[in-house]
Coordinates of C-alpha atoms in Angstrom, one line a residue:
Chain A
M395 CA -49.2 60.7 52.6
S396 CA -51.5 58.3 50.8
L397 CA -51.6 54.7 51.7
L398 CA -52.5 53.3 48.3
P399 CA -48.9 52.4 47.1
L400 CA -48.3 50.5 50.7
L401 CA -51.7 48.9 50.1
A402 CA -50.8 47.5 46.7
F403 CA -47.2 46.4 47.8
A404 CA -49.1 44.4 50.4
A405 CA -51.4 42.7 47.9
L406 CA -48.4 42.0 45.8
L407 CA -46.7 40.1 48.7
Q408 CA -49.9 38.4 49.3
Q409 CA -50.2 37.0 45.9
P410 CA -49.1 33.6 45.5
A411 CA -45.6 32.9 43.6
P412 CA -46.2 31.3 39.9
R413 CA -45.7 27.6 39.8
S414 CA -42.7 26.5 38.0
I415 CA -42.5 24.2 35.0
T416 CA -39.7 22.8 32.7
I417 CA -40.2 22.7 29.0
D418 CA -38.1 21.1 26.4
E419 CA -35.7 22.3 24.2
R420 CA -37.5 21.7 21.1
L421 CA -40.3 23.9 22.4
A422 CA -38.3 26.5 23.7
D423 CA -36.6 27.0 20.2
A424 CA -40.2 26.9 18.4
A425 CA -41.7 29.3 20.7
G426 CA -38.8 31.4 21.5
L427 CA -39.0 30.9 25.1
A428 CA -36.4 31.1 27.7
V429 CA -35.8 30.5 31.3
G430 CA -37.8 33.1 33.8
D431 CA -40.5 33.7 31.0
R432 CA -44.0 33.4 32.1
V433 CA -46.6 31.7 30.2
V434 CA -50.3 30.5 30.6
L435 CA -50.9 26.8 30.9
G436 CA -54.2 25.7 30.2
T437 CA -56.1 22.4 29.1
T438 CA -57.8 24.0 26.3
P439 CA -56.5 26.3 23.7
G440 CA -57.6 29.9 24.5
G441 CA -59.2 28.9 27.7
A442 CA -58.7 29.9 31.4
G443 CA -55.1 28.7 32.7
D444 CA -52.5 29.3 35.2
T445 CA -49.6 31.6 34.6
V446 CA -46.6 29.7 35.4
R447 CA -42.5 30.4 35.3
I448 CA -40.2 28.4 33.0
A449 CA -37.8 27.5 35.5
A450 CA -35.9 25.2 33.2
I451 CA -35.3 23.9 29.9
T452 CA -34.7 20.3 29.5
R453 CA -32.5 18.4 26.8
R454 CA -34.2 15.2 25.5
S455 CA -32.0 12.1 26.0
A456 CA -30.0 10.6 23.3
D457 CA -32.5 7.7 22.6
P458 CA -33.3 7.1 18.9
S459 CA -37.1 6.4 19.8
E460 CA -37.3 10.0 20.6
V461 CA -35.7 11.4 17.4
A462 CA -39.0 11.0 15.3
R463 CA -41.4 12.6 17.8
S464 CA -42.4 16.0 17.1
E465 CA -44.7 16.7 20.3
F466 CA -43.4 19.2 22.7
R467 CA -42.7 18.2 26.4
V468 CA -43.9 20.2 29.5
R469 CA -43.0 19.0 32.9
L470 CA -45.2 20.1 36.0
H471 CA -45.4 19.2 39.7
L472 CA -47.5 16.4 40.2
D473 CA -50.0 18.3 42.2
H474 CA -50.2 21.2 39.8
L475 CA -50.9 18.7 37.0
Q476 CA -53.6 17.1 38.9
T477 CA -55.2 20.1 39.6
L478 CA -54.9 21.6 36.1
S479 CA -56.1 18.5 34.4
G480 CA -58.8 17.7 36.8
S481 CA -58.1 14.1 36.8
G482 CA -57.1 13.9 40.5
D483 CA -54.8 11.2 41.2
R484 CA -55.6 8.9 37.9
V485 CA -52.5 8.2 35.8
G486 CA -52.1 5.9 32.9
R487 CA -48.6 5.0 33.8
F488 CA -45.5 6.1 36.0
A489 CA -41.9 5.3 36.8
V490 CA -40.9 3.9 39.8
Q491 CA -37.1 4.4 40.8
S492 CA -36.0 1.4 42.7
R493 CA -33.3 1.8 45.5
D494 CA -29.8 0.9 44.9
G495 CA -29.2 -2.7 44.7
A496 CA -32.7 -3.7 44.4
E497 CA -33.0 -6.1 41.4
P498 CA -35.6 -4.5 38.9
S499 CA -37.4 -7.5 37.8
A500 CA -38.0 -8.5 41.4
V501 CA -39.4 -5.2 42.0
A502 CA -41.7 -5.1 39.0
A503 CA -42.9 -8.8 40.3
R504 CA -43.8 -7.2 43.5
I505 CA -45.7 -4.6 42.1
N506 CA -47.6 -6.8 39.6
A507 CA -48.7 -9.0 42.7
S508 CA -49.7 -6.1 44.9
A509 CA -53.1 -5.2 43.2
F510 CA -55.0 -6.5 40.0
G511 CA -54.3 -4.7 36.8
F512 CA -50.9 -3.4 37.8
R513 CA -48.6 -4.1 34.9
A514 CA -44.8 -3.2 35.9
Y515 CA -41.7 -3.8 33.3
P516 CA -38.2 -3.2 34.2
A517 CA -36.6 -0.2 32.3
A518 CA -34.2 -2.6 30.4
E519 CA -37.3 -4.6 29.2
V520 CA -39.1 -1.4 27.9
A521 CA -36.1 -0.1 26.3
I522 CA -35.4 -3.6 24.3
E523 CA -39.2 -3.4 23.5
T524 CA -39.1 0.1 22.2
S525 CA -35.7 -0.3 20.5
A526 CA -36.5 -3.5 18.6
T527 CA -36.9 -1.4 15.2
F528 CA -33.6 0.0 15.9
R529 CA -31.9 -3.4 16.3
V530 CA -33.4 -4.3 12.8
V531 CA -32.0 -1.2 11.3
N532 CA -28.8 -1.9 13.1
R533 CA -28.6 -5.2 11.6
F534 CA -29.3 -4.2 8.4
H535 CA -26.5 -1.6 8.6
R536 CA -24.2 -4.5 9.4
A537 CA -25.3 -6.5 6.5
I538 CA -24.4 -3.3 4.3
G539 CA -21.0 -3.2 5.8
V540 CA -20.4 -6.7 5.4
I541 CA -21.4 -6.5 1.8
T542 CA -19.0 -3.3 1.3
I543 CA -16.1 -5.0 3.1
V544 CA -16.4 -8.4 0.8
A545 CA -16.9 -5.9 -2.3
S546 CA -14.1 -3.8 -1.3
A547 CA -11.8 -6.9 -0.5
I548 CA -12.6 -8.1 -4.2
F549 CA -11.7 -4.5 -5.5
L550 CA -8.5 -4.3 -3.4
L551 CA -7.4 -7.6 -4.7
C552 CA -7.8 -6.9 -8.4
I553 CA -6.4 -3.4 -7.9
T554 CA -3.2 -5.0 -6.2
L555 CA -3.0 -7.7 -9.0
L556 CA -3.2 -4.8 -11.7
K557 CA -0.8 -2.8 -9.8
V558 CA 1.7 -5.4 -9.2
D559 CA 1.4 -6.9 -12.6
E560 CA 2.3 -3.1 -13.8
R561 CA 5.7 -3.8 -12.5
R562 CA 6.3 -7.0 -13.8
R563 CA 9.5 -5.8 -16.1
D564 CA 10.8 -4.1 -12.9
V565 CA 10.4 -7.6 -10.9
G566 CA 11.9 -9.5 -13.9
A567 CA 14.9 -7.4 -14.0
L568 CA 15.4 -7.7 -10.3
R569 CA 15.2 -11.6 -10.7
L570 CA 17.5 -11.2 -13.4
I571 CA 20.2 -9.4 -11.4
G572 CA 20.2 -12.0 -8.6
M573 CA 17.5 -11.1 -6.3
S574 CA 15.6 -14.2 -4.8
R575 CA 11.8 -15.0 -5.0
S576 CA 11.5 -14.6 -1.4
S577 CA 13.2 -11.0 -1.5
V578 CA 10.7 -10.1 -4.2
L579 CA 7.7 -11.8 -2.4
R580 CA 8.7 -9.8 1.1
A581 CA 9.2 -6.6 -0.9
V582 CA 5.7 -6.8 -2.4
V583 CA 4.0 -7.8 0.4
L584 CA 5.6 -5.1 2.7
E585 CA 4.7 -2.4 0.1
A586 CA 0.9 -4.1 -0.2
S587 CA 0.8 -3.8 3.7
L588 CA 2.2 -0.5 4.2
V589 CA -0.4 0.9 1.6
S590 CA -3.2 -1.0 3.0
L591 CA -2.2 0.3 6.5
I592 CA -1.8 3.9 5.3
G593 CA -5.2 3.6 3.2
S594 CA -7.0 2.1 6.3
L595 CA -5.8 5.2 8.8
M596 CA -6.8 7.8 5.9
G597 CA -10.2 6.1 5.6
A598 CA -10.8 6.1 9.5
G599 CA -9.7 9.7 9.4
L600 CA -12.3 10.2 6.6
G601 CA -14.8 8.4 8.3
W602 CA -14.6 10.3 11.4
F603 CA -15.0 13.4 9.7
A604 CA -17.9 12.2 7.7
S605 CA -19.6 11.1 10.8
A606 CA -18.8 14.3 12.7
V607 CA -20.4 16.1 9.8
V608 CA -23.6 13.8 9.9
N609 CA -24.1 14.1 13.6
W610 CA -23.6 18.0 13.5
Y611 CA -26.3 18.0 10.5
Y612 CA -28.9 15.8 12.2
Q613 CA -28.6 16.9 15.8
G614 CA -29.4 20.4 14.5
V615 CA -32.4 19.2 12.4
Y616 CA -33.8 17.1 15.4
T617 CA -32.5 18.8 18.2
T618 CA -31.2 15.9 20.0
P619 CA -28.0 14.9 21.3
L620 CA -28.1 11.5 19.7
R621 CA -24.9 10.7 17.5
F622 CA -26.5 9.2 14.4
A623 CA -22.7 7.9 13.1
I624 CA -20.2 6.8 15.6
V625 CA -16.3 5.8 14.9
T626 CA -15.1 4.3 18.0
P627 CA -11.7 3.1 18.8
G628 CA -12.7 -0.4 18.3
I629 CA -14.3 0.2 14.6
V630 CA -11.1 1.9 13.9
L631 CA -8.9 -1.3 15.1
F632 CA -11.2 -3.4 13.3
A633 CA -10.7 -1.6 10.0
V634 CA -7.2 -1.2 10.4
L635 CA -6.5 -5.0 11.0
L636 CA -8.9 -6.1 8.4
S637 CA -7.3 -3.7 5.7
L638 CA -4.0 -4.8 6.8
A639 CA -4.9 -8.6 6.6
L640 CA -6.5 -7.8 3.0
G641 CA -3.4 -5.9 2.0
V642 CA -1.1 -8.8 2.8
L643 CA -3.0 -11.6 1.3
A644 CA -3.6 -9.6 -1.9
G645 CA 0.1 -8.5 -1.8
L646 CA 0.9 -12.2 -1.2
F647 CA -1.4 -13.6 -4.2
A648 CA 0.0 -11.1 -6.5
A649 CA 3.6 -11.5 -5.4
Q650 CA 3.1 -15.3 -6.0
R651 CA 1.8 -15.0 -9.3
L652 CA 4.7 -12.8 -10.4
V653 CA 7.6 -14.9 -8.8
R654 CA 6.3 -18.2 -10.4
R655 CA 7.0 -16.6 -13.9
A656 CA 10.4 -16.9 -15.5
P657 CA 12.3 -13.6 -15.4
L658 CA 12.8 -13.5 -19.2
E659 CA 9.0 -13.9 -19.3
L660 CA 8.6 -11.0 -16.9
I661 CA 10.6 -8.7 -19.0
G662 CA 8.9 -9.6 -22.3
R663 CA 11.6 -11.9 -23.7
Chain B
M1208 CA 48.4 -16.7 -19.1
R1209 CA 45.3 -15.0 -18.3
E1210 CA 42.5 -16.9 -16.4
I1211 CA 39.6 -18.2 -18.3
V1212 CA 36.8 -16.3 -16.8
L1213 CA 34.2 -18.1 -19.0
A1214 CA 34.4 -21.3 -20.9
A1215 CA 31.4 -22.5 -22.9
R1216 CA 31.9 -25.9 -24.6
D1217 CA 29.3 -27.2 -27.4
V1218 CA 26.4 -25.4 -26.0
R1219 CA 23.0 -25.9 -27.8
R1220 CA 19.6 -24.6 -27.0
D1221 CA 16.7 -26.2 -28.5
Y1222 CA 13.0 -24.8 -27.9
P1223 CA 10.0 -26.8 -28.6
V1224 CA 7.6 -24.9 -30.8
A1225 CA 4.4 -26.2 -32.2
G1226 CA 5.9 -29.5 -31.5
E1227 CA 9.0 -29.1 -33.7
P1228 CA 12.5 -28.2 -32.1
V1229 CA 13.9 -24.7 -32.8
H1230 CA 17.6 -24.7 -32.7
A1231 CA 18.3 -21.4 -31.1
V1232 CA 21.8 -22.0 -30.3
R1233 CA 23.7 -24.8 -32.1
G1234 CA 27.2 -26.3 -30.6
I1235 CA 28.8 -23.0 -29.5
S1236 CA 32.2 -22.9 -27.5
L1237 CA 33.7 -19.9 -26.3
D1238 CA 36.7 -18.9 -24.1
V1239 CA 36.6 -15.3 -22.6
A1240 CA 39.8 -14.7 -20.6
A1241 CA 39.9 -12.2 -17.5
G1242 CA 40.2 -8.6 -18.7
D1243 CA 38.6 -9.5 -22.4
W1244 CA 36.0 -7.8 -23.9
V1245 CA 33.9 -9.8 -26.5
A1246 CA 31.3 -8.3 -28.6
I1247 CA 28.7 -10.6 -30.1
V1248 CA 27.0 -9.6 -33.1
G1249 CA 24.8 -10.9 -35.9
P1250 CA 21.7 -10.3 -37.4
S1251 CA 18.2 -10.4 -35.6
G1252 CA 17.2 -14.0 -34.5
C1253 CA 20.5 -15.5 -34.9
G1254 CA 20.7 -16.7 -31.1
K1255 CA 22.8 -13.8 -29.9
S1256 CA 20.6 -12.8 -26.6
T1257 CA 19.6 -16.7 -26.2
L1258 CA 23.6 -17.4 -25.9
L1259 CA 23.7 -14.3 -23.7
N1260 CA 21.2 -15.6 -21.3
L1261 CA 22.8 -19.0 -21.3
L1262 CA 26.1 -17.3 -20.4
G1263 CA 24.4 -15.5 -17.6
A1264 CA 22.8 -18.4 -15.9
I1265 CA 19.5 -17.0 -16.9
D1266 CA 18.4 -19.9 -19.2
R1267 CA 20.0 -23.6 -19.3
P1268 CA 21.5 -25.0 -22.3
T1269 CA 19.9 -28.1 -23.8
T1270 CA 23.4 -29.7 -23.8
G1271 CA 27.0 -28.6 -23.2
S1272 CA 28.9 -26.8 -20.4
I1273 CA 29.1 -23.2 -19.0
A1274 CA 31.4 -22.6 -16.8
I1275 CA 32.2 -19.5 -15.0
R1276 CA 35.3 -19.2 -12.9
G1277 CA 35.3 -23.0 -12.8
R1278 CA 31.5 -23.2 -11.7
D1279 CA 29.2 -25.2 -14.1
V1280 CA 26.4 -22.7 -14.4
A1281 CA 24.3 -25.1 -16.7
R1282 CA 23.9 -27.6 -14.1
M1283 CA 22.9 -25.0 -11.1
N1284 CA 19.1 -25.2 -9.9
D1285 CA 17.1 -21.9 -9.8
A1286 CA 18.1 -20.9 -6.4
D1287 CA 21.9 -21.3 -6.8
A1288 CA 21.9 -19.8 -10.3
T1289 CA 20.0 -16.7 -8.9
R1290 CA 22.4 -16.5 -6.2
F1291 CA 25.3 -16.7 -8.8
R1292 CA 23.8 -14.2 -10.8
L1293 CA 23.7 -11.7 -7.8
T1294 CA 27.3 -12.1 -7.1
G1295 CA 29.1 -13.6 -9.8
I1296 CA 27.8 -11.8 -13.2
G1297 CA 26.6 -8.2 -13.7
F1298 CA 24.0 -7.4 -15.9
V1299 CA 23.4 -4.3 -18.2
F1300 CA 20.1 -4.3 -20.1
Q1301 CA 18.9 -2.4 -23.1
R1302 CA 16.2 -0.7 -21.0
F1303 CA 18.0 0.2 -17.9
Y1304 CA 15.3 -1.4 -15.6
L1305 CA 15.9 0.9 -12.4
M1306 CA 13.7 1.1 -9.4
P1307 CA 11.9 4.1 -10.1
T1308 CA 10.9 4.9 -6.3
L1309 CA 14.7 4.5 -5.5
T1310 CA 17.5 7.0 -5.7
A1311 CA 20.4 6.3 -8.2
A1312 CA 22.8 5.4 -4.9
E1313 CA 19.9 3.0 -3.7
N1314 CA 19.4 1.3 -7.2
V1315 CA 23.2 0.4 -6.9
E1316 CA 22.7 -0.5 -3.4
L1317 CA 20.1 -3.0 -4.1
P1318 CA 22.3 -6.1 -5.1
M1319 CA 24.5 -5.5 -2.4
A1320 CA 21.7 -5.4 0.2
E1321 CA 20.4 -8.7 -1.3
A1322 CA 24.1 -10.1 -0.7
K1323 CA 23.8 -8.7 2.8
L1324 CA 26.6 -6.5 2.7
P1325 CA 26.8 -4.0 5.6
R1326 CA 25.0 -0.8 5.1
A1327 CA 28.0 1.3 5.5
A1328 CA 30.2 -0.6 3.0
R1329 CA 27.2 -0.6 0.5
V1330 CA 26.7 3.2 0.9
A1331 CA 30.3 3.7 0.3
R1332 CA 30.6 1.5 -2.4
A1333 CA 27.5 2.8 -4.3
R1334 CA 29.2 6.2 -4.2
E1335 CA 32.4 4.7 -5.3
L1336 CA 30.8 3.5 -8.3
L1337 CA 28.7 6.3 -9.1
A1338 CA 31.9 8.6 -9.0
Y1339 CA 33.4 6.3 -11.5
V1340 CA 30.7 6.1 -13.9
G1341 CA 30.6 10.1 -13.6
L1342 CA 27.3 10.5 -11.8
G1343 CA 28.9 11.4 -8.0
A1344 CA 27.0 14.4 -8.1
R1345 CA 23.5 12.7 -9.0
A1346 CA 23.7 9.9 -6.5
D1347 CA 20.4 11.1 -4.8
H1348 CA 18.6 11.8 -7.8
R1349 CA 15.7 9.2 -9.0
P1350 CA 15.5 7.5 -12.2
Y1351 CA 12.9 10.1 -13.4
Q1352 CA 15.2 13.0 -12.9
L1353 CA 18.1 11.3 -15.0
S1354 CA 18.7 11.2 -18.8
G1355 CA 18.9 7.9 -20.8
G1356 CA 22.6 7.9 -20.6
E1357 CA 22.6 8.6 -17.1
Q1358 CA 20.2 5.8 -16.0
Q1359 CA 22.2 3.4 -18.0
R1360 CA 25.5 4.6 -16.1
V1361 CA 23.5 4.0 -13.0
A1362 CA 22.6 0.3 -14.4
I1363 CA 26.2 -0.1 -15.3
A1364 CA 27.2 0.7 -11.7
R1365 CA 24.6 -1.4 -10.2
A1366 CA 26.0 -4.2 -12.4
L1367 CA 29.2 -4.1 -10.7
A1368 CA 28.0 -3.6 -7.2
N1369 CA 29.1 -7.1 -6.0
R1370 CA 32.3 -7.1 -8.0
P1371 CA 31.1 -9.8 -10.7
A1372 CA 33.6 -12.1 -12.7
L1373 CA 32.0 -11.1 -15.6
L1374 CA 29.8 -8.2 -17.0
L1375 CA 27.1 -9.0 -19.6
A1376 CA 25.4 -6.2 -21.6
D1377 CA 22.4 -6.9 -24.1
E1378 CA 22.3 -4.1 -26.3
P1379 CA 23.5 -1.3 -23.9
T1380 CA 23.2 1.4 -26.3
G1381 CA 20.0 0.4 -27.9
E1382 CA 17.9 2.9 -26.0
L1383 CA 20.5 5.9 -26.5
D1384 CA 21.1 8.3 -29.0
A1385 CA 24.2 8.7 -31.1
R1386 CA 25.9 10.8 -28.9
T1387 CA 25.3 9.4 -25.6
G1388 CA 25.8 5.7 -27.2
T1389 CA 29.3 7.1 -28.0
E1390 CA 29.8 8.1 -24.3
M1391 CA 28.6 4.9 -23.2
I1392 CA 31.0 2.8 -25.5
A1393 CA 33.8 5.2 -23.9
L1394 CA 32.7 4.1 -20.3
F1395 CA 32.6 0.5 -21.3
D1396 CA 36.2 0.9 -22.7
R1397 CA 37.4 2.5 -19.7
L1398 CA 35.6 -0.1 -17.6
N1399 CA 37.7 -2.8 -19.6
R1400 CA 41.0 -1.1 -19.5
D1401 CA 40.4 -1.0 -15.6
G1402 CA 40.1 -4.8 -15.7
T1403 CA 36.5 -5.7 -16.1
T1404 CA 35.6 -8.7 -18.3
I1405 CA 32.8 -7.7 -20.7
V1406 CA 30.6 -9.7 -22.8
T1407 CA 28.3 -7.6 -24.9
V1408 CA 25.5 -8.2 -27.5
T1409 CA 24.9 -5.5 -29.9
H1410 CA 24.0 -4.4 -33.1
D1411 CA 25.5 -1.2 -32.6
E1412 CA 28.7 -1.3 -34.9
E1413 CA 30.1 1.3 -32.9
L1414 CA 30.2 -0.7 -29.9
A1415 CA 31.2 -3.7 -31.6
Q1416 CA 34.5 -1.9 -32.9
A1417 CA 35.3 -0.9 -29.5
A1418 CA 35.6 -4.4 -28.4
R1419 CA 38.6 -6.5 -28.3
R1420 CA 37.3 -9.5 -30.0
V1421 CA 34.3 -9.4 -32.4
V1422 CA 32.1 -12.8 -32.6
H1423 CA 29.7 -13.1 -35.5
M1424 CA 27.0 -15.4 -35.3
R1425 CA 24.4 -16.8 -37.6
D1426 CA 21.8 -19.3 -37.5
G1427 CA 22.8 -20.2 -33.9
A1428 CA 26.2 -20.8 -34.8
I1429 CA 29.8 -18.7 -34.5
V1430 CA 30.8 -18.2 -38.0
D1431 CA 33.8 -15.7 -37.4
Q1432 CA 35.7 -14.3 -34.9
V1433 CA 38.0 -11.1 -35.2
L1434 CA 40.6 -10.2 -32.7
R1435 CA 40.8 -6.5 -32.7
R1436 CA 43.2 -5.7 -29.9
P1437 CA 45.1 -8.5 -28.1
L1438 CA 45.3 -8.9 -24.5
A1439 CA 48.6 -8.2 -23.0
D1440 CA 49.3 -11.2 -20.8
A1441 CA 51.6 -9.0 -18.4
V1442 CA 49.3 -6.1 -18.0
P1443 CA 47.4 -6.9 -14.6
A1444 CA 44.1 -5.7 -13.8
P1445 CA 44.4 -2.3 -11.5
P1446 CA 44.0 -2.9 -8.2
H1447 CA 41.3 -0.2 -7.9
A1448 CA 39.3 -1.6 -10.6
P1449 CA 35.5 -1.3 -9.6
G1450 CA 34.2 -4.1 -11.6
T1451 CA 35.5 -7.4 -12.1
A1452 CA 36.6 -9.3 -9.2
Q1453 CA 40.3 -9.5 -9.1
A1454 CA 41.6 -13.1 -10.0

């Protein structure tokens, strides 16, 4: 009986298991990699490297600053990274997780005071720093929103005036048969309110659907869980209340214009 | 002796046009007894419609008095006149003016709702009135589902909703074809025979001939009156008359 297979098996047992790494979803998609696959990891293209096993595929956080970055991300165990890069324990930056209850700014101050050259920042400060561009974009969007609302309000007022004025003969006839000014006013305002309420709910539904389509499309394009458009209950409530207020005001203004006129004038006599 | 529902005395209406007064109605006096049917006729611009607007508390005379059931409508303020038109006078217009989004029954209920009549009572009365004008089966139809004649019937039912003392009609057959117009005249005749006091302004000769009394106007004044059918003093209005309020 040959001992060769036994020796080969023993050699296999002696071989160290490959180190594990994680890659991000974007790299997995681009290279067609899956968990369990083995790849060679090196510092130079085509050069020697370590064979490693993909232990997990990570998804990037929903951070706007991450969306436009096109590089791939690989995570290694620290000692493996030090060996592979040949940089030893020299690093440009690293994150420190503080214990629960520790004040981040106090921790950062202590680190900064511990040695010359350290610059520590609380995560919130970093987030504010990196999202400055997005805050500007956000304000820009708000400005567009305000302009849209003002333009819509003027449009709504004009449409309401036109639609109410179209019915001046009906209103004139109602006044002639004894309908009081206040009854006409109430009826017009009630109708305008209902129309604006239903319109705002339909608009909110349309907005929710449009945001779902936008998110579906761009989340696919950028491989990110980031939501590009959001319709929150607060936004819906604001939209409905604003629309209702505008509808009531427009209805009131239009009705006032009608009931001030004489019934005979309204029916064209 | 019949009650005088409408008494107009020396009614004048002047309009200022470009600084000059236009005398639309010149000193008209007219009595209309309960159960009467007066047709006011005359050429266009003779002041018929202006007179009707004055009689119906829509407009105010420059001078003179107009009393309906003893109340001087010429001196009422706008709110009182509106209220009086709601309960004291029924109006029928040439163009029907039904609310397009409401059913026939709801259109008839409208003045009763404004007069704060309980819902059950106004629903029942609307059905009763629509049945009276021959539209019992079409109570739930909307105006666009009705012919011109049917719409005018709904308008008449609406005018009678609050049991007015007087029914005023301005060219009620003006928008109708000849056959439908004849049917409408028959309905007015029936209303009058059932006790409704009617004043119509019309160019329609057939409608004028159906009235009990024809008043001819020219240049804002009454120039002739023809009594076609006298009112029988002893004939009371039927107790079920759907229109005019009982004296």
